[in-house]
């Protein structure tokens, strides 16, 4: 009964402190802000211009291939070679490709008479990677005809092309398996602005625990506990630290569940327990409120540095 009364008194005392109320309100405001902020969309649209001088089934299949592949690059056609050069020079695209007439036929037959021309500027940094993506589509479009041309058996062309198509599209050689539900698009990613509620909760828990010890030391120096035994003094010290730590832990726990579910729940409880024990141990060394007032800013500064450096590792 005595312990319950002490808990009641100390809870009321800590909750009447404006500093403590501001700490609780700060966590609630951060969480509310996080939930009310609209999700942001980050778009990665790396444009690549293509001018196909030859209009044929090969060129149409190329654009179909570009549409089907899930890539960072947005390949789009332009109407002339001059337009291609202009958009590259103006920086509107990462780079551009000119595919001359008869390229596909020559490529299939092994001739180098009509090579693809790539246009870029010194600012282009992804040209090599884009070339690989372009070549993968060219190979996919032309490989059946390369096979039939190399074997040169007209009677078997249909069979060879069917087997090549089956081979390209089969999952026996290369398999993709998703690690996330749904379909991810490279072009657009939705995300929330990161607000470090978890890290701030830890900092406030440490501060609240030390604040509870400070309140106990100040009361003791005023002579409020003169008539109490050493055992009772120790019990009051535990109550003072606990009642200062518990409300901020509850609010921080709820706020972190709202933001990130149960991912930080166990670690927050563990850190609170370690902080509670560490504060009790430090009370054996720091016996005056004036000493704690001098140490408190240093402890909080070190805590802030360590906690936020931990997020970078």
mmCIF file of C-alpha atoms in Angstrom:
data_model
loop_
_atom_site.group_PDB
_atom_site.id
_atom_site.type_symbol
_atom_site.label_atom_id
_atom_site.label_comp_id
_atom_site.label_asym_id
_atom_site.label_seq_id
_atom_site.Cartn_x
_atom_site.Cartn_y
_atom_site.Cartn_z
ATOM 1 C CA UNK A 1 0.000 0.000 0.000
ATOM 2 C CA UNK A 2 2.840 2.361 0.891
ATOM 3 C CA UNK A 3 4.531 1.607 -2.419
ATOM 4 C CA UNK A 4 1.324 2.300 -4.365
ATOM 5 C CA UNK A 5 0.887 5.609 -2.581
ATOM 6 C CA UNK A 6 4.469 6.570 -3.355
ATOM 7 C CA UNK A 7 3.998 5.617 -7.001
ATOM 8 C CA UNK A 8 0.851 7.716 -7.157
ATOM 9 C CA UNK A 9 2.565 10.740 -5.586
ATOM 10 C CA UNK A 10 5.665 10.531 -7.769
ATOM 11 C CA UNK A 11 3.639 10.007 -10.949
ATOM 12 C CA UNK A 12 1.673 13.160 -10.183
ATOM 13 C CA UNK A 13 4.862 15.092 -9.427
ATOM 14 C CA UNK A 14 6.613 14.144 -12.639
ATOM 15 C CA UNK A 15 3.514 14.763 -14.771
ATOM 16 C CA UNK A 16 3.152 18.277 -13.310
ATOM 17 C CA UNK A 17 6.598 19.254 -14.613
ATOM 18 C CA UNK A 18 6.367 21.347 -17.768
ATOM 19 C CA UNK A 19 9.632 19.930 -19.125
ATOM 20 C CA UNK A 20 8.310 16.400 -18.852
ATOM 21 C CA UNK A 21 4.977 17.281 -20.471
ATOM 22 C CA UNK A 22 6.888 18.892 -23.356
ATOM 23 C CA UNK A 23 8.878 15.678 -23.818
ATOM 24 C CA UNK A 24 5.702 13.592 -24.052
ATOM 25 C CA UNK A 25 4.060 16.116 -26.355
ATOM 26 C CA UNK A 26 7.160 16.210 -28.565
ATOM 27 C CA UNK A 27 6.984 12.453 -29.226
ATOM 28 C CA UNK A 28 3.265 12.626 -29.943
ATOM 29 C CA UNK A 29 3.697 15.575 -32.321
ATOM 30 C CA UNK A 30 6.524 13.818 -34.185
ATOM 31 C CA UNK A 31 4.421 10.693 -34.632
ATOM 32 C CA UNK A 32 1.361 12.665 -35.709
ATOM 33 C CA UNK A 33 3.462 14.633 -38.182
ATOM 34 C CA UNK A 34 4.869 11.416 -39.639
ATOM 35 C CA UNK A 35 1.413 9.920 -40.124
ATOM 36 C CA UNK A 36 -0.138 13.085 -41.553
ATOM 37 C CA UNK A 37 2.653 13.845 -44.013
ATOM 38 C CA UNK A 38 1.700 12.555 -47.468
ATOM 39 C CA UNK A 39 3.859 9.845 -48.949
ATOM 40 C CA UNK A 40 6.461 11.163 -51.343
ATOM 41 C CA UNK A 41 7.183 9.672 -54.713
ATOM 42 C CA UNK A 42 10.696 9.461 -56.031
ATOM 43 C CA UNK A 43 10.908 9.106 -59.794
ATOM 44 C CA UNK A 44 13.915 7.705 -61.601
ATOM 45 C CA UNK A 45 13.267 8.500 -65.249
ATOM 46 C CA UNK A 46 16.493 8.240 -67.221
ATOM 47 C CA UNK A 47 15.573 9.072 -70.799
ATOM 48 C CA UNK A 48 17.323 7.498 -73.775
ATOM 49 C CA UNK A 49 16.504 8.605 -77.318
ATOM 50 C CA UNK A 50 16.378 6.142 -80.223
ATOM 51 C CA UNK A 51 16.215 6.912 -83.925
ATOM 52 C CA UNK A 52 15.515 3.897 -86.096
ATOM 53 C CA UNK A 53 16.262 4.790 -89.714
ATOM 54 C CA UNK A 54 14.739 1.496 -90.761
ATOM 55 C CA UNK A 55 11.026 0.935 -90.159
ATOM 56 C CA UNK A 56 10.539 -2.828 -90.053
ATOM 57 C CA UNK A 57 9.285 -5.624 -87.843
ATOM 58 C CA UNK A 58 12.670 -5.644 -86.130
ATOM 59 C CA UNK A 59 12.361 -2.012 -85.048
ATOM 60 C CA UNK A 60 8.796 -2.582 -83.826
ATOM 61 C CA UNK A 61 9.947 -5.627 -81.850
ATOM 62 C CA UNK A 62 12.723 -3.523 -80.331
ATOM 63 C CA UNK A 63 10.251 -0.981 -78.922
ATOM 64 C CA UNK A 64 8.093 -3.829 -77.645
ATOM 65 C CA UNK A 65 11.145 -5.219 -75.864
ATOM 66 C CA UNK A 66 11.874 -1.825 -74.298
ATOM 67 C CA UNK A 67 8.320 -1.661 -72.965
ATOM 68 C CA UNK A 68 8.458 -5.164 -71.521
ATOM 69 C CA UNK A 69 11.726 -4.948 -69.610
ATOM 70 C CA UNK A 70 11.665 -3.458 -66.105
ATOM 71 C CA UNK A 71 14.554 -1.032 -66.234
ATOM 72 C CA UNK A 72 15.623 2.387 -65.042
ATOM 73 C CA UNK A 73 15.917 3.604 -68.617
ATOM 74 C CA UNK A 74 13.069 5.083 -70.599
ATOM 75 C CA UNK A 75 13.777 4.411 -74.283
ATOM 76 C CA UNK A 76 11.687 6.539 -76.614
ATOM 77 C CA UNK A 77 11.778 7.131 -80.389
ATOM 78 C CA UNK A 78 12.575 10.413 -82.131
ATOM 79 C CA UNK A 79 11.690 11.339 -85.703
ATOM 80 C CA UNK A 80 15.069 12.224 -87.181
ATOM 81 C CA UNK A 81 18.792 12.047 -86.688
ATOM 82 C CA UNK A 82 18.985 15.811 -86.169
ATOM 83 C CA UNK A 83 16.368 15.638 -83.419
ATOM 84 C CA UNK A 84 18.353 12.841 -81.820
ATOM 85 C CA UNK A 85 21.509 14.963 -81.752
ATOM 86 C CA UNK A 86 19.590 17.994 -80.453
ATOM 87 C CA UNK A 87 18.031 16.209 -77.440
ATOM 88 C CA UNK A 88 21.414 14.728 -76.499
ATOM 89 C CA UNK A 89 23.243 18.064 -76.777
ATOM 90 C CA UNK A 90 20.539 19.866 -74.787
ATOM 91 C CA UNK A 91 20.865 17.369 -71.936
ATOM 92 C CA UNK A 92 17.242 16.224 -72.150
ATOM 93 C CA UNK A 93 18.383 12.611 -72.431
ATOM 94 C CA UNK A 94 21.252 10.626 -70.957
ATOM 95 C CA UNK A 95 22.368 9.517 -74.417
ATOM 96 C CA UNK A 96 20.990 8.640 -77.849
ATOM 97 C CA UNK A 97 21.322 5.821 -80.381
ATOM 98 C CA UNK A 98 21.104 5.991 -84.155
ATOM 99 C CA UNK A 99 20.201 2.617 -85.691
ATOM 100 C CA UNK A 100 20.895 2.868 -89.442
ATOM 101 C CA UNK A 101 18.960 1.194 -92.213
ATOM 102 C CA UNK A 102 19.858 -2.464 -92.848
ATOM 103 C CA UNK A 103 21.470 -2.744 -89.404
ATOM 104 C CA UNK A 104 19.381 -5.742 -88.379
ATOM 105 C CA UNK A 105 19.979 -7.675 -91.580
ATOM 106 C CA UNK A 106 23.701 -6.997 -91.452
ATOM 107 C CA UNK A 107 23.855 -7.863 -87.767
ATOM 108 C CA UNK A 108 22.141 -11.195 -88.401
ATOM 109 C CA UNK A 109 24.504 -12.012 -91.273
ATOM 110 C CA UNK A 110 27.574 -10.999 -89.246
ATOM 111 C CA UNK A 111 28.416 -7.863 -91.240
ATOM 112 C CA UNK A 112 29.733 -4.671 -89.608
ATOM 113 C CA UNK A 113 28.862 -2.342 -92.478
ATOM 114 C CA UNK A 114 26.106 -0.441 -90.645
ATOM 115 C CA UNK A 115 27.029 -0.110 -86.957
ATOM 116 C CA UNK A 116 24.843 1.602 -84.364
ATOM 117 C CA UNK A 117 26.051 5.100 -83.464
ATOM 118 C CA UNK A 118 25.796 6.266 -79.854
ATOM 119 C CA UNK A 119 25.668 9.999 -79.081
ATOM 120 C CA UNK A 120 26.513 11.270 -75.614
ATOM 121 C CA UNK A 121 28.078 14.227 -73.830
ATOM 122 C CA UNK A 122 30.776 14.482 -71.129
ATOM 123 C CA UNK A 123 27.898 14.657 -68.609
ATOM 124 C CA UNK A 124 26.692 11.171 -69.581
ATOM 125 C CA UNK A 125 27.675 8.645 -66.929
ATOM 126 C CA UNK A 126 25.471 5.630 -67.694
ATOM 127 C CA UNK A 127 26.267 5.080 -71.352
ATOM 128 C CA UNK A 128 27.943 1.687 -70.859
ATOM 129 C CA UNK A 129 25.087 0.295 -68.777
ATOM 130 C CA UNK A 130 22.512 1.596 -71.264
ATOM 131 C CA UNK A 131 24.444 -0.029 -74.133
ATOM 132 C CA UNK A 132 24.149 -3.379 -72.369
ATOM 133 C CA UNK A 133 20.384 -2.969 -72.018
ATOM 134 C CA UNK A 134 20.046 -1.975 -75.679
ATOM 135 C CA UNK A 135 22.172 -4.917 -76.808
ATOM 136 C CA UNK A 136 20.103 -7.368 -74.735
ATOM 137 C CA UNK A 137 16.993 -6.272 -76.642
ATOM 138 C CA UNK A 138 18.774 -6.472 -79.997
ATOM 139 C CA UNK A 139 19.936 -9.999 -79.195
ATOM 140 C CA UNK A 140 16.451 -11.052 -78.092
ATOM 141 C CA UNK A 141 14.885 -9.686 -81.282
ATOM 142 C CA UNK A 142 17.509 -11.018 -83.694
ATOM 143 C CA UNK A 143 18.590 -14.333 -82.113
ATOM 144 C CA UNK A 144 15.965 -16.539 -83.865
ATOM 145 C CA UNK A 145 17.012 -15.200 -87.268
ATOM 146 C CA UNK A 146 20.688 -15.526 -86.391
ATOM 147 C CA UNK A 147 20.055 -19.189 -85.591
ATOM 148 C CA UNK A 148 18.230 -19.935 -88.820
ATOM 149 C CA UNK A 149 20.794 -17.974 -90.854
ATOM 150 C CA UNK A 150 23.686 -19.854 -89.277
ATOM 151 C CA UNK A 151 22.164 -23.299 -89.754
ATOM 152 C CA UNK A 152 20.793 -22.489 -93.226
ATOM 153 C CA UNK A 153 18.186 -25.234 -93.298
ATOM 154 C CA UNK A 154 15.004 -23.656 -94.614
ATOM 155 C CA UNK A 155 12.889 -26.724 -93.975
ATOM 156 C CA UNK A 156 13.639 -26.535 -90.283
ATOM 157 C CA UNK A 157 13.373 -22.759 -89.813
ATOM 158 C CA UNK A 158 9.968 -22.833 -88.147
ATOM 159 C CA UNK A 159 11.054 -25.550 -85.730
ATOM 160 C CA UNK A 160 14.312 -23.758 -84.925
ATOM 161 C CA UNK A 161 12.570 -20.440 -84.282
ATOM 162 C CA UNK A 162 10.010 -22.107 -82.012
ATOM 163 C CA UNK A 163 12.743 -23.829 -80.005
ATOM 164 C CA UNK A 164 14.739 -20.581 -79.774
ATOM 165 C CA UNK A 165 11.645 -18.717 -78.502
ATOM 166 C CA UNK A 166 10.997 -21.485 -76.012
ATOM 167 C CA UNK A 167 14.618 -21.407 -74.884
ATOM 168 C CA UNK A 168 14.693 -17.620 -74.434
ATOM 169 C CA UNK A 169 11.454 -17.526 -72.450
ATOM 170 C CA UNK A 170 12.025 -20.642 -70.364
ATOM 171 C CA UNK A 171 12.977 -20.568 -66.681
ATOM 172 C CA UNK A 172 15.374 -23.500 -66.912
ATOM 173 C CA UNK A 173 18.437 -21.339 -67.534
ATOM 174 C CA UNK A 174 17.648 -18.139 -65.679
ATOM 175 C CA UNK A 175 15.042 -17.710 -62.949
ATOM 176 C CA UNK A 176 13.799 -14.570 -61.218
ATOM 177 C CA UNK A 177 12.310 -14.829 -57.763
ATOM 178 C CA UNK A 178 10.884 -11.841 -55.920
ATOM 179 C CA UNK A 179 11.729 -11.174 -52.272
ATOM 180 C CA UNK A 180 8.799 -8.800 -51.833
ATOM 181 C CA UNK A 181 5.082 -8.953 -52.437
ATOM 182 C CA UNK A 182 3.694 -7.025 -55.362
ATOM 183 C CA UNK A 183 5.503 -5.568 -58.318
ATOM 184 C CA UNK A 184 8.315 -3.061 -57.914
ATOM 185 C CA UNK A 185 8.792 -0.365 -60.498
ATOM 186 C CA UNK A 186 12.192 1.218 -61.016
ATOM 187 C CA UNK A 187 10.548 4.328 -62.353
ATOM 188 C CA UNK A 188 8.616 5.309 -59.278
ATOM 189 C CA UNK A 189 9.112 4.532 -55.602
ATOM 190 C CA UNK A 190 6.840 5.722 -52.781
ATOM 191 C CA UNK A 191 8.437 6.534 -49.445
ATOM 192 C CA UNK A 192 7.814 8.432 -46.219
ATOM 193 C CA UNK A 193 10.058 11.181 -44.924
ATOM 194 C CA UNK A 194 12.181 9.601 -42.196
ATOM 195 C CA UNK A 195 11.526 11.037 -38.720
ATOM 196 C CA UNK A 196 13.818 9.453 -36.075
ATOM 197 C CA UNK A 197 11.102 8.770 -33.483
ATOM 198 C CA UNK A 198 12.856 5.614 -32.272
ATOM 199 C CA UNK A 199 16.173 7.367 -31.687
ATOM 200 C CA UNK A 200 14.514 10.348 -30.006
ATOM 201 C CA UNK A 201 12.528 7.974 -27.780
ATOM 202 C CA UNK A 202 15.778 6.441 -26.534
ATOM 203 C CA UNK A 203 17.296 9.855 -25.815
ATOM 204 C CA UNK A 204 14.202 10.964 -23.885
ATOM 205 C CA UNK A 205 14.140 7.702 -21.919
ATOM 206 C CA UNK A 206 17.744 8.277 -20.818
ATOM 207 C CA UNK A 207 16.997 11.887 -19.907
ATOM 208 C CA UNK A 208 13.804 10.955 -18.022
ATOM 209 C CA UNK A 209 15.622 8.318 -15.990
ATOM 210 C CA UNK A 210 18.315 10.792 -14.944
ATOM 211 C CA UNK A 211 15.617 13.376 -14.234
ATOM 212 C CA UNK A 212 14.016 10.925 -11.801
ATOM 213 C CA UNK A 213 17.341 10.536 -10.020
ATOM 214 C CA UNK A 214 17.768 14.316 -9.926
ATOM 215 C CA UNK A 215 14.349 14.789 -8.323
ATOM 216 C CA UNK A 216 15.210 12.226 -5.654
ATOM 217 C CA UNK A 217 18.580 13.865 -4.885
ATOM 218 C CA UNK A 218 16.990 17.321 -4.626
ATOM 219 C CA UNK A 219 14.310 16.034 -2.243
ATOM 220 C CA UNK A 220 16.917 14.269 -0.153
ATOM 221 C CA UNK A 221 19.044 17.426 0.123
ATOM 222 C CA UNK A 222 15.974 19.335 1.322
ATOM 223 C CA UNK A 223 15.715 16.947 4.273
ATOM 224 C CA UNK A 224 12.363 15.478 3.231
ATOM 225 C CA UNK A 225 13.525 11.916 3.847
ATOM 226 C CA UNK A 226 15.463 12.463 7.088
ATOM 227 C CA UNK A 227 13.269 10.170 9.176
ATOM 228 C CA UNK A 228 13.429 7.275 6.716
ATOM 229 C CA UNK A 229 15.707 4.263 6.929
ATOM 230 C CA UNK A 230 18.350 3.461 4.339
ATOM 231 C CA UNK A 231 16.174 0.697 2.886
ATOM 232 C CA UNK A 232 13.220 3.077 2.513
ATOM 233 C CA UNK A 233 15.463 5.697 0.913
ATOM 234 C CA UNK A 234 16.582 3.141 -1.633
ATOM 235 C CA UNK A 235 12.936 2.206 -2.327
ATOM 236 C CA UNK A 236 11.969 5.858 -2.849
ATOM 237 C CA UNK A 237 14.916 6.305 -5.195
ATOM 238 C CA UNK A 238 13.733 3.361 -7.284
ATOM 239 C CA UNK A 239 10.183 4.755 -7.327
ATOM 240 C CA UNK A 240 11.413 8.215 -8.372
ATOM 241 C CA UNK A 241 13.475 6.833 -11.265
ATOM 242 C CA UNK A 242 10.755 4.399 -12.343
ATOM 243 C CA UNK A 243 7.931 6.967 -12.353
ATOM 244 C CA UNK A 244 10.056 9.356 -14.424
ATOM 245 C CA UNK A 245 10.974 6.678 -16.948
ATOM 246 C CA UNK A 246 7.686 4.791 -17.279
ATOM 247 C CA UNK A 247 5.384 7.430 -18.902
ATOM 248 C CA UNK A 248 7.948 8.353 -21.550
ATOM 249 C CA UNK A 249 8.517 4.650 -22.228
ATOM 250 C CA UNK A 250 4.786 4.019 -22.701
ATOM 251 C CA UNK A 251 4.345 6.990 -25.045
ATOM 252 C CA UNK A 252 7.520 6.129 -26.979
ATOM 253 C CA UNK A 253 6.448 2.484 -27.212
ATOM 254 C CA UNK A 254 3.039 3.398 -28.637
ATOM 255 C CA UNK A 255 4.519 5.962 -31.041
ATOM 256 C CA UNK A 256 7.025 3.456 -32.409
ATOM 257 C CA UNK A 257 4.308 0.833 -32.889
ATOM 258 C CA UNK A 258 2.264 3.367 -34.861
ATOM 259 C CA UNK A 259 5.220 4.191 -37.094
ATOM 260 C CA UNK A 260 7.083 0.903 -37.521
ATOM 261 C CA UNK A 261 4.991 -1.806 -35.883
ATOM 262 C CA UNK A 262 6.687 -4.150 -33.437
ATOM 263 C CA UNK A 263 10.129 -3.966 -35.055
ATOM 264 C CA UNK A 264 11.573 -1.683 -32.341
ATOM 265 C CA UNK A 265 9.385 -2.800 -29.435
ATOM 266 C CA UNK A 266 11.706 -5.339 -27.822
ATOM 267 C CA UNK A 267 14.819 -3.173 -28.226
ATOM 268 C CA UNK A 268 13.021 -0.164 -26.683
ATOM 269 C CA UNK A 269 12.010 -2.223 -23.645
ATOM 270 C CA UNK A 270 15.517 -3.639 -23.308
ATOM 271 C CA UNK A 271 17.135 -0.197 -23.564
ATOM 272 C CA UNK A 272 14.728 1.121 -20.916
ATOM 273 C CA UNK A 273 15.659 -1.708 -18.553
ATOM 274 C CA UNK A 274 19.382 -1.133 -19.132
ATOM 275 C CA UNK A 275 18.905 2.613 -18.596
ATOM 276 C CA UNK A 276 17.005 1.996 -15.342
ATOM 277 C CA UNK A 277 19.757 -0.273 -14.014
ATOM 278 C CA UNK A 278 22.535 2.085 -15.190
ATOM 279 C CA UNK A 279 20.847 5.025 -13.451
ATOM 280 C CA UNK A 280 20.637 3.081 -10.188
ATOM 281 C CA UNK A 281 24.329 2.163 -10.431
ATOM 282 C CA UNK A 282 25.290 5.768 -11.214
ATOM 283 C CA UNK A 283 23.361 6.897 -8.116
ATOM 284 C CA UNK A 284 25.922 5.046 -6.026
ATOM 285 C CA UNK A 285 28.604 7.363 -7.447
ATOM 286 C CA UNK A 286 26.669 10.615 -7.921
ATOM 287 C CA UNK A 287 25.245 11.525 -4.521
ATOM 288 C CA UNK A 288 24.561 15.252 -4.980
ATOM 289 C CA UNK A 289 22.184 17.017 -7.328
ATOM 290 C CA UNK A 290 24.839 19.641 -8.152
ATOM 291 C CA UNK A 291 27.149 16.914 -9.423
ATOM 292 C CA UNK A 292 24.362 15.374 -11.490
ATOM 293 C CA UNK A 293 23.493 18.773 -12.978
ATOM 294 C CA UNK A 294 27.084 19.040 -14.213
ATOM 295 C CA UNK A 295 27.229 15.478 -15.567
ATOM 296 C CA UNK A 296 23.741 15.412 -17.140
ATOM 297 C CA UNK A 297 24.514 17.587 -20.233
ATOM 298 C CA UNK A 298 27.646 15.545 -20.974
ATOM 299 C CA UNK A 299 25.783 12.246 -20.652
ATOM 300 C CA UNK A 300 23.028 13.451 -22.985
ATOM 301 C CA UNK A 301 25.524 14.769 -25.538
ATOM 302 C CA UNK A 302 27.380 11.448 -25.607
ATOM 303 C CA UNK A 303 24.062 9.572 -25.860
ATOM 304 C CA UNK A 304 22.906 11.663 -28.812
ATOM 305 C CA UNK A 305 26.217 11.165 -30.652
ATOM 306 C CA UNK A 306 26.320 7.402 -30.028
ATOM 307 C CA UNK A 307 22.659 6.812 -30.931
ATOM 308 C CA UNK A 308 22.728 8.763 -34.182
ATOM 309 C CA UNK A 309 26.123 7.377 -35.192
ATOM 310 C CA UNK A 310 24.591 3.935 -34.679
ATOM 311 C CA UNK A 311 22.029 4.700 -37.388
ATOM 312 C CA UNK A 312 24.861 5.261 -39.901
ATOM 313 C CA UNK A 313 26.575 1.924 -39.250
#
